[in-house]
Short mmCIF file of C-alpha atoms in Angstrom, two decimals:
data_model
loop_
_atom_site.label_atom_id
_atom_site.label_comp_id
_atom_site.label_asym_id
_atom_site.label_seq_id
_atom_site.Cartn_x
_atom_site.Cartn_y
_atom_site.Cartn_z
CA MET A 28 7.92 -14.92 3.36
CA ASP A 29 6.42 -17.86 5.21
CA VAL A 30 2.88 -17.09 6.36
CA THR A 31 2.97 -17.56 10.12
CA GLN A 32 1.66 -15.32 12.87
CA ASP A 33 5.19 -14.66 14.10
CA ALA A 34 6.38 -13.80 10.58
CA VAL A 35 3.48 -11.34 10.10
CA ARG A 36 4.13 -9.74 13.50
CA ASP A 37 7.85 -9.40 12.80
CA GLY A 38 7.23 -8.14 9.27
CA LEU A 39 4.89 -5.41 10.48
CA ARG A 40 7.44 -4.30 13.04
CA ARG A 41 10.22 -4.22 10.46
CA ALA A 42 7.94 -2.06 8.30
CA ARG A 43 7.52 0.29 11.30
CA TYR A 44 3.77 -0.27 11.55
CA ILE A 45 2.54 -0.08 15.13
CA THR A 46 -0.70 -1.92 15.62
CA THR A 47 -2.64 -4.32 17.85
CA ALA A 48 -2.82 -8.09 18.13
CA ARG A 49 -6.30 -7.99 16.57
CA VAL A 50 -4.98 -6.27 13.42
CA GLU A 51 -2.01 -8.66 13.23
CA THR A 52 -4.38 -11.64 13.45
CA ALA A 53 -6.65 -10.28 10.69
CA ILE A 54 -3.69 -9.73 8.36
CA TYR A 55 -2.27 -13.18 9.08
CA VAL A 56 -5.59 -14.96 8.42
CA ALA A 57 -6.15 -12.96 5.20
CA LEU A 58 -2.72 -14.05 3.95
CA ALA A 59 -3.10 -17.66 5.09
CA LEU A 60 -6.58 -18.11 3.55
CA GLU A 61 -5.87 -15.86 0.54
CA LYS A 62 -9.08 -13.96 1.23
CA PRO A 63 -9.74 -10.24 0.60
CA LEU A 64 -9.65 -8.15 3.78
CA LEU A 65 -12.26 -5.40 4.15
CA VAL A 66 -11.00 -2.70 6.54
CA GLU A 67 -13.52 -0.15 7.81
CA GLY A 68 -13.08 2.79 10.13
CA PRO A 69 -12.93 6.58 10.27
CA ALA A 70 -10.92 8.49 7.68
CA GLY A 71 -7.30 8.86 8.74
CA ALA A 72 -7.20 5.90 11.14
CA GLY A 73 -4.54 4.05 9.11
CA LYS A 74 -6.58 1.73 6.87
CA THR A 75 -4.72 2.50 3.63
CA GLU A 76 -1.42 2.17 5.45
CA ILE A 77 -2.10 -1.54 5.97
CA ALA A 78 -1.84 -2.18 2.22
CA LYS A 79 1.30 -0.07 1.90
CA VAL A 80 2.96 -1.88 4.78
CA LEU A 81 1.92 -5.28 3.40
CA ALA A 82 3.55 -4.47 0.05
CA GLU A 83 6.74 -3.47 1.85
CA MET A 84 6.59 -6.52 4.10
CA LEU A 85 6.08 -8.91 1.16
CA GLU A 86 8.62 -7.00 -0.94
CA THR A 87 6.17 -6.59 -3.79
CA GLU A 88 4.31 -3.97 -5.80
CA LEU A 89 1.31 -2.07 -4.48
CA VAL A 90 -1.43 -1.71 -7.12
CA ARG A 91 -3.98 0.90 -6.06
CA LEU A 92 -7.51 1.40 -7.34
CA GLN A 93 -8.91 4.65 -5.95
CA CYS A 94 -12.69 4.42 -5.97
CA TYR A 95 -15.01 7.36 -6.65
CA GLU A 96 -18.59 7.98 -7.71
CA GLY A 97 -19.04 7.04 -11.36
CA LEU A 98 -16.06 4.67 -11.50
CA ASP A 99 -16.72 2.08 -14.20
CA GLU A 100 -15.20 -1.14 -15.53
CA ALA A 101 -13.15 0.64 -18.19
CA ARG A 102 -11.33 2.79 -15.63
CA ALA A 103 -10.84 -0.10 -13.21
CA LEU A 104 -10.14 -3.00 -15.57
CA TYR A 105 -8.89 -2.10 -19.06
CA GLU A 106 -9.30 0.13 -22.09
CA TRP A 107 -8.13 -0.22 -25.66
CA ASN A 108 -5.49 2.21 -26.79
CA TYR A 109 -7.59 3.71 -29.59
CA GLN A 110 -4.95 6.20 -30.72
CA LYS A 111 -2.35 3.46 -31.12
CA GLN A 112 -4.88 1.24 -32.93
CA LEU A 113 -5.76 4.09 -35.32
CA LEU A 114 -2.10 4.71 -36.11
CA ARG A 115 -1.66 1.01 -36.85
CA LEU A 116 -4.68 0.98 -39.19
CA GLN A 117 -3.38 4.04 -41.02
CA ALA A 118 0.06 2.43 -41.34
CA ASP A 119 -1.51 -0.76 -42.76
CA ARG A 120 -3.39 1.24 -45.40
CA THR A 121 -0.15 2.93 -46.43
CA ILE A 122 2.00 -0.19 -46.52
CA ALA A 123 -0.44 -2.75 -47.94
CA PRO A 124 -0.53 -1.41 -51.56
CA ASP A 125 3.27 -1.55 -51.76
CA GLN A 126 3.17 -5.18 -50.66
CA GLY A 127 0.67 -6.03 -53.36
CA ALA A 128 -1.95 -7.49 -50.98
CA ALA A 129 -4.42 -5.86 -48.65
CA LYS A 130 -4.97 -7.30 -45.22
CA THR A 131 -8.33 -8.87 -44.39
CA TRP A 132 -10.39 -7.58 -41.47
CA ALA A 133 -9.56 -10.78 -39.58
CA ASP A 134 -5.84 -10.01 -39.94
CA VAL A 135 -6.31 -6.40 -38.86
CA SER A 136 -8.55 -7.35 -35.94
CA ARG A 137 -6.08 -9.95 -34.74
CA ASP A 138 -3.35 -7.31 -34.76
CA VAL A 139 -5.04 -4.29 -33.22
CA PHE A 140 -7.01 -6.24 -30.61
CA SER A 141 -3.93 -7.90 -29.14
CA ARG A 142 -2.29 -7.35 -25.74
CA ASP A 143 0.05 -4.79 -27.32
CA TYR A 144 -2.89 -2.38 -27.65
CA LEU A 145 -4.47 -3.05 -24.24
CA LEU A 146 -4.22 -0.41 -21.52
CA GLU A 147 -4.24 -2.29 -18.23
CA ARG A 148 -6.01 -0.54 -15.37
CA PRO A 149 -5.41 -1.55 -11.72
CA LEU A 150 -7.63 -4.66 -11.55
CA LEU A 151 -6.26 -6.22 -14.72
CA ARG A 152 -2.70 -5.25 -13.81
CA ALA A 153 -3.05 -7.07 -10.47
CA ILE A 154 -4.44 -10.16 -12.20
CA THR A 155 -1.83 -10.33 -14.97
CA ALA A 156 1.21 -9.51 -12.81
CA SER A 157 4.07 -11.97 -13.12
CA HIS A 158 4.31 -12.12 -9.32
CA ARG A 159 1.96 -11.72 -6.37
CA VAL A 160 1.09 -8.09 -5.75
CA VAL A 161 -0.92 -6.25 -3.11
CA LEU A 162 -4.15 -4.85 -4.60
CA LEU A 163 -5.58 -1.91 -2.67
CA ILE A 164 -9.20 -1.07 -3.49
CA ASP A 165 -9.36 2.21 -1.62
CA GLU A 166 -12.58 3.81 -0.36
CA VAL A 167 -14.81 1.23 -2.01
CA ASP A 168 -17.81 2.87 -0.33
CA LYS A 169 -17.45 5.83 -2.72
CA SER A 170 -18.20 3.65 -5.76
CA ASP A 171 -21.78 2.89 -6.78
CA GLU A 172 -23.68 -0.38 -6.38
CA GLU A 173 -23.24 -1.40 -10.04
CA PHE A 174 -19.47 -1.21 -9.73
CA GLU A 175 -19.60 -3.09 -6.44
CA ALA A 176 -21.47 -5.93 -8.18
CA PHE A 177 -18.80 -6.05 -10.89
CA LEU A 178 -16.09 -6.06 -8.25
CA MET A 179 -17.61 -9.11 -6.56
CA GLU A 180 -17.29 -11.04 -9.81
CA VAL A 181 -13.59 -10.25 -10.05
CA LEU A 182 -12.90 -11.04 -6.38
CA SER A 183 -14.77 -14.35 -6.58
CA ASP A 184 -12.73 -15.94 -9.37
CA PHE A 185 -9.80 -13.58 -9.96
CA GLN A 186 -10.40 -13.75 -13.65
CA VAL A 187 -11.77 -11.32 -16.22
CA SER A 188 -13.19 -11.71 -19.69
CA VAL A 189 -11.96 -9.52 -22.51
CA PRO A 190 -14.22 -10.29 -25.52
CA GLU A 191 -11.41 -9.92 -28.05
CA LEU A 192 -8.91 -11.99 -26.03
CA GLY A 193 -11.04 -14.41 -24.02
CA THR A 194 -10.82 -15.12 -20.29
CA ILE A 195 -7.69 -13.99 -18.46
CA HIS A 196 -6.93 -15.89 -15.26
CA ALA A 197 -4.79 -14.55 -12.44
CA ARG A 198 -1.25 -15.86 -12.71
CA HIS A 199 -0.78 -15.22 -8.99
CA ARG A 200 -3.68 -14.50 -6.65
CA PRO A 201 -3.15 -10.96 -5.37
CA VAL A 202 -3.33 -9.95 -1.73
CA VAL A 203 -6.48 -7.79 -1.66
CA ILE A 204 -7.20 -5.00 0.83
CA LEU A 205 -10.46 -3.05 0.55
CA THR A 206 -10.98 0.08 2.65
CA SER A 207 -14.21 1.86 3.54
CA ASN A 208 -14.95 5.06 5.46
CA GLN A 209 -18.57 3.88 5.78
CA ALA A 210 -19.91 6.65 3.53
CA ARG A 211 -22.57 4.15 2.48
CA GLU A 212 -23.50 0.63 3.54
CA LEU A 213 -21.75 -2.05 1.52
CA SER A 214 -23.73 -5.04 0.32
CA GLU A 215 -23.88 -8.24 2.35
CA ALA A 216 -22.69 -10.13 -0.72
CA LEU A 217 -19.43 -8.17 -0.79
CA ARG A 218 -18.95 -8.55 2.94
CA ARG A 219 -19.40 -12.33 2.67
CA ARG A 220 -16.51 -12.53 0.22
CA CYS A 221 -14.15 -10.73 2.60
CA LEU A 222 -12.64 -11.07 6.01
CA TYR A 223 -13.49 -8.05 8.14
CA LEU A 224 -11.48 -5.66 10.29
CA TYR A 225 -12.53 -2.42 11.98
CA ILE A 226 -9.80 0.09 12.78
CA ASP A 227 -10.45 3.06 15.05
CA PHE A 228 -8.10 5.85 16.02
CA PRO A 229 -5.41 4.68 18.45
CA GLY A 230 -5.58 5.46 22.14
CA THR A 231 -3.21 7.91 23.79
CA GLU A 232 -0.46 5.40 24.59
CA LYS A 233 -0.50 3.84 21.12
CA GLU A 234 -0.45 7.24 19.39
CA ALA A 235 2.43 8.35 21.61
CA GLU A 236 4.24 5.17 20.54
CA ILE A 237 3.61 6.04 16.88
CA LEU A 238 4.96 9.55 17.50
CA ALA A 239 8.08 8.08 19.12
CA LEU A 240 8.69 5.97 16.03
CA LYS A 241 7.85 8.57 13.37
CA VAL A 242 8.99 11.80 15.12
CA PRO A 243 11.87 10.64 17.33
CA GLU A 244 13.30 14.17 17.49
CA ALA A 245 10.39 15.21 19.75
CA ASP A 246 11.02 14.50 23.42
CA GLU A 247 8.80 12.13 25.38
CA ARG A 248 6.98 14.91 27.24
CA LEU A 249 5.88 16.69 24.06
CA ARG A 250 4.90 13.43 22.35
CA LEU A 251 2.68 12.46 25.25
CA GLN A 252 1.08 15.92 25.44
CA VAL A 253 0.37 15.88 21.69
CA ALA A 254 -1.14 12.39 21.87
CA ARG A 255 -3.35 13.32 24.84
CA PHE A 256 -4.49 16.58 23.24
CA VAL A 257 -5.37 14.97 19.91
CA ASN A 258 -7.25 12.10 21.54
CA LYS A 259 -9.32 14.53 23.61
CA LEU A 260 -9.88 16.74 20.57
CA ARG A 261 -11.31 13.80 18.62
CA LYS A 262 -14.05 13.48 21.25
CA LEU A 263 -15.47 16.85 20.22
CA ASP A 264 -18.23 16.93 17.63
CA LEU A 265 -15.90 17.80 14.75
CA LYS A 266 -16.63 17.77 11.05
CA LYS A 267 -13.41 15.79 10.53
CA SER A 268 -11.32 14.35 13.33
CA PRO A 269 -7.55 14.68 12.94
CA SER A 270 -5.91 11.72 11.22
CA ILE A 271 -2.79 9.99 12.52
CA ALA A 272 -0.84 11.60 9.65
CA GLU A 273 -2.09 15.04 10.76
CA THR A 274 -1.01 14.31 14.34
CA LEU A 275 2.49 13.58 13.04
CA ASP A 276 2.51 16.75 10.92
CA TRP A 277 1.32 18.85 13.89
CA CYS A 278 4.04 17.47 16.13
CA ARG A 279 6.67 18.29 13.49
CA ALA A 280 5.18 21.78 13.10
CA LEU A 281 5.41 22.37 16.84
CA LEU A 282 9.08 21.40 16.76
CA ALA A 283 9.69 23.74 13.81
CA LEU A 284 8.09 26.55 15.84
CA GLY A 285 10.39 25.81 18.76
CA VAL A 286 7.62 24.53 21.03
CA GLU A 287 8.93 22.28 23.81
CA GLY A 288 5.67 21.87 25.70
CA LEU A 289 2.02 22.53 24.90
CA ASP A 290 0.40 25.72 26.05
CA ALA A 291 -2.72 27.54 24.85
CA ALA A 292 -0.73 30.09 22.81
CA ALA A 293 1.26 27.41 20.96
CA VAL A 294 -1.92 25.45 20.20
CA ARG A 295 -3.75 28.51 18.85
CA GLN A 296 -0.75 29.37 16.69
CA SER A 297 -0.57 25.91 15.12
CA LEU A 298 -4.02 24.35 15.36
CA SER A 299 -4.76 24.92 11.66
CA PHE A 300 -2.11 22.26 10.90
CA LEU A 301 -4.28 19.78 12.78
CA LEU A 302 -7.84 20.88 12.00
CA LYS A 303 -8.45 21.66 8.33
CA SER A 304 -11.80 23.48 8.40
CA GLU A 305 -12.86 26.84 9.79
CA GLU A 306 -15.93 25.24 11.37
CA ASP A 307 -13.79 22.80 13.38
CA LEU A 308 -11.34 25.53 14.39
CA ARG A 309 -14.19 27.68 15.74
CA LYS A 310 -15.63 24.68 17.58
CA ALA A 311 -12.30 23.83 19.22
CA GLU A 312 -11.33 27.41 20.16
CA PRO A 313 -13.36 27.67 23.42
CA ARG A 314 -11.98 24.30 24.59
CA ILE A 315 -8.29 24.88 23.90
CA ALA A 316 -7.25 26.05 27.37
CA ALA A 317 -9.10 23.19 29.09
CA LEU A 318 -7.74 20.58 26.67
CA VAL A 319 -4.19 21.84 27.23
CA ARG A 320 -4.61 21.56 31.01
CA GLU A 321 -6.05 18.05 30.69
CA SER A 322 -3.17 17.04 28.41
CA ALA A 323 -0.46 18.29 30.74
CA GLY A 324 -0.60 15.35 33.07
#
């Protein structure tokens, strides 16, 4: 697709992603400048969805690297398929005597340290893809500082060095989305290499619009009540605020239970589909009746 603001806006709408002009602008500039986009915000606000929608919009593959504590280069970049290499070495030892000549180590090394024996992990797969892909580096804040430093190297040049094969350059520069729940502060060096976008939970009207798109079987009154209730619930001091996905699931659960309008009994019956910890359920319980009244109109 041509990278224009109108094309990005239309593409997001076709992919059924409801967002704001600020988000549309950030995505457009990231595509136009071919710069990584760092998206921060609370868990469940829709950060990961941006990468999924971009892949759909660009009609390409989504390559996802899920970050976690202890993630290292081997898991993110590549590993050698040692079992396959061992089988090849054993086969060479069996076949060589029959051929009357043993292979030299140089011959063996050239064979077993070739691309056929390389296990590509997400970063290398994104770099070697035959077409432009969307690379999602999800929850980068969960990785440690050493991995973050390695990641900056890759994002700077979009090339990696494999000692046995040499330097591998990106055939097509991937579209890169990094997400962070702000579990730890990311380095200034990483931030400098990225464009930045902060996404918060949507307001009542925007969440009601998302419900209308994703749960059209719910009538307008229920959608609005659900959106109001969830937005007010997020203002409580909860351990984990409900995500947009959980709002959608709760609305579908209410429909399955035959609920046509929110009342305290219906909320108490179904609130565990929205809040996923006993601590948060106990905290919300005394406020349910008031929140239902406030959400009614």
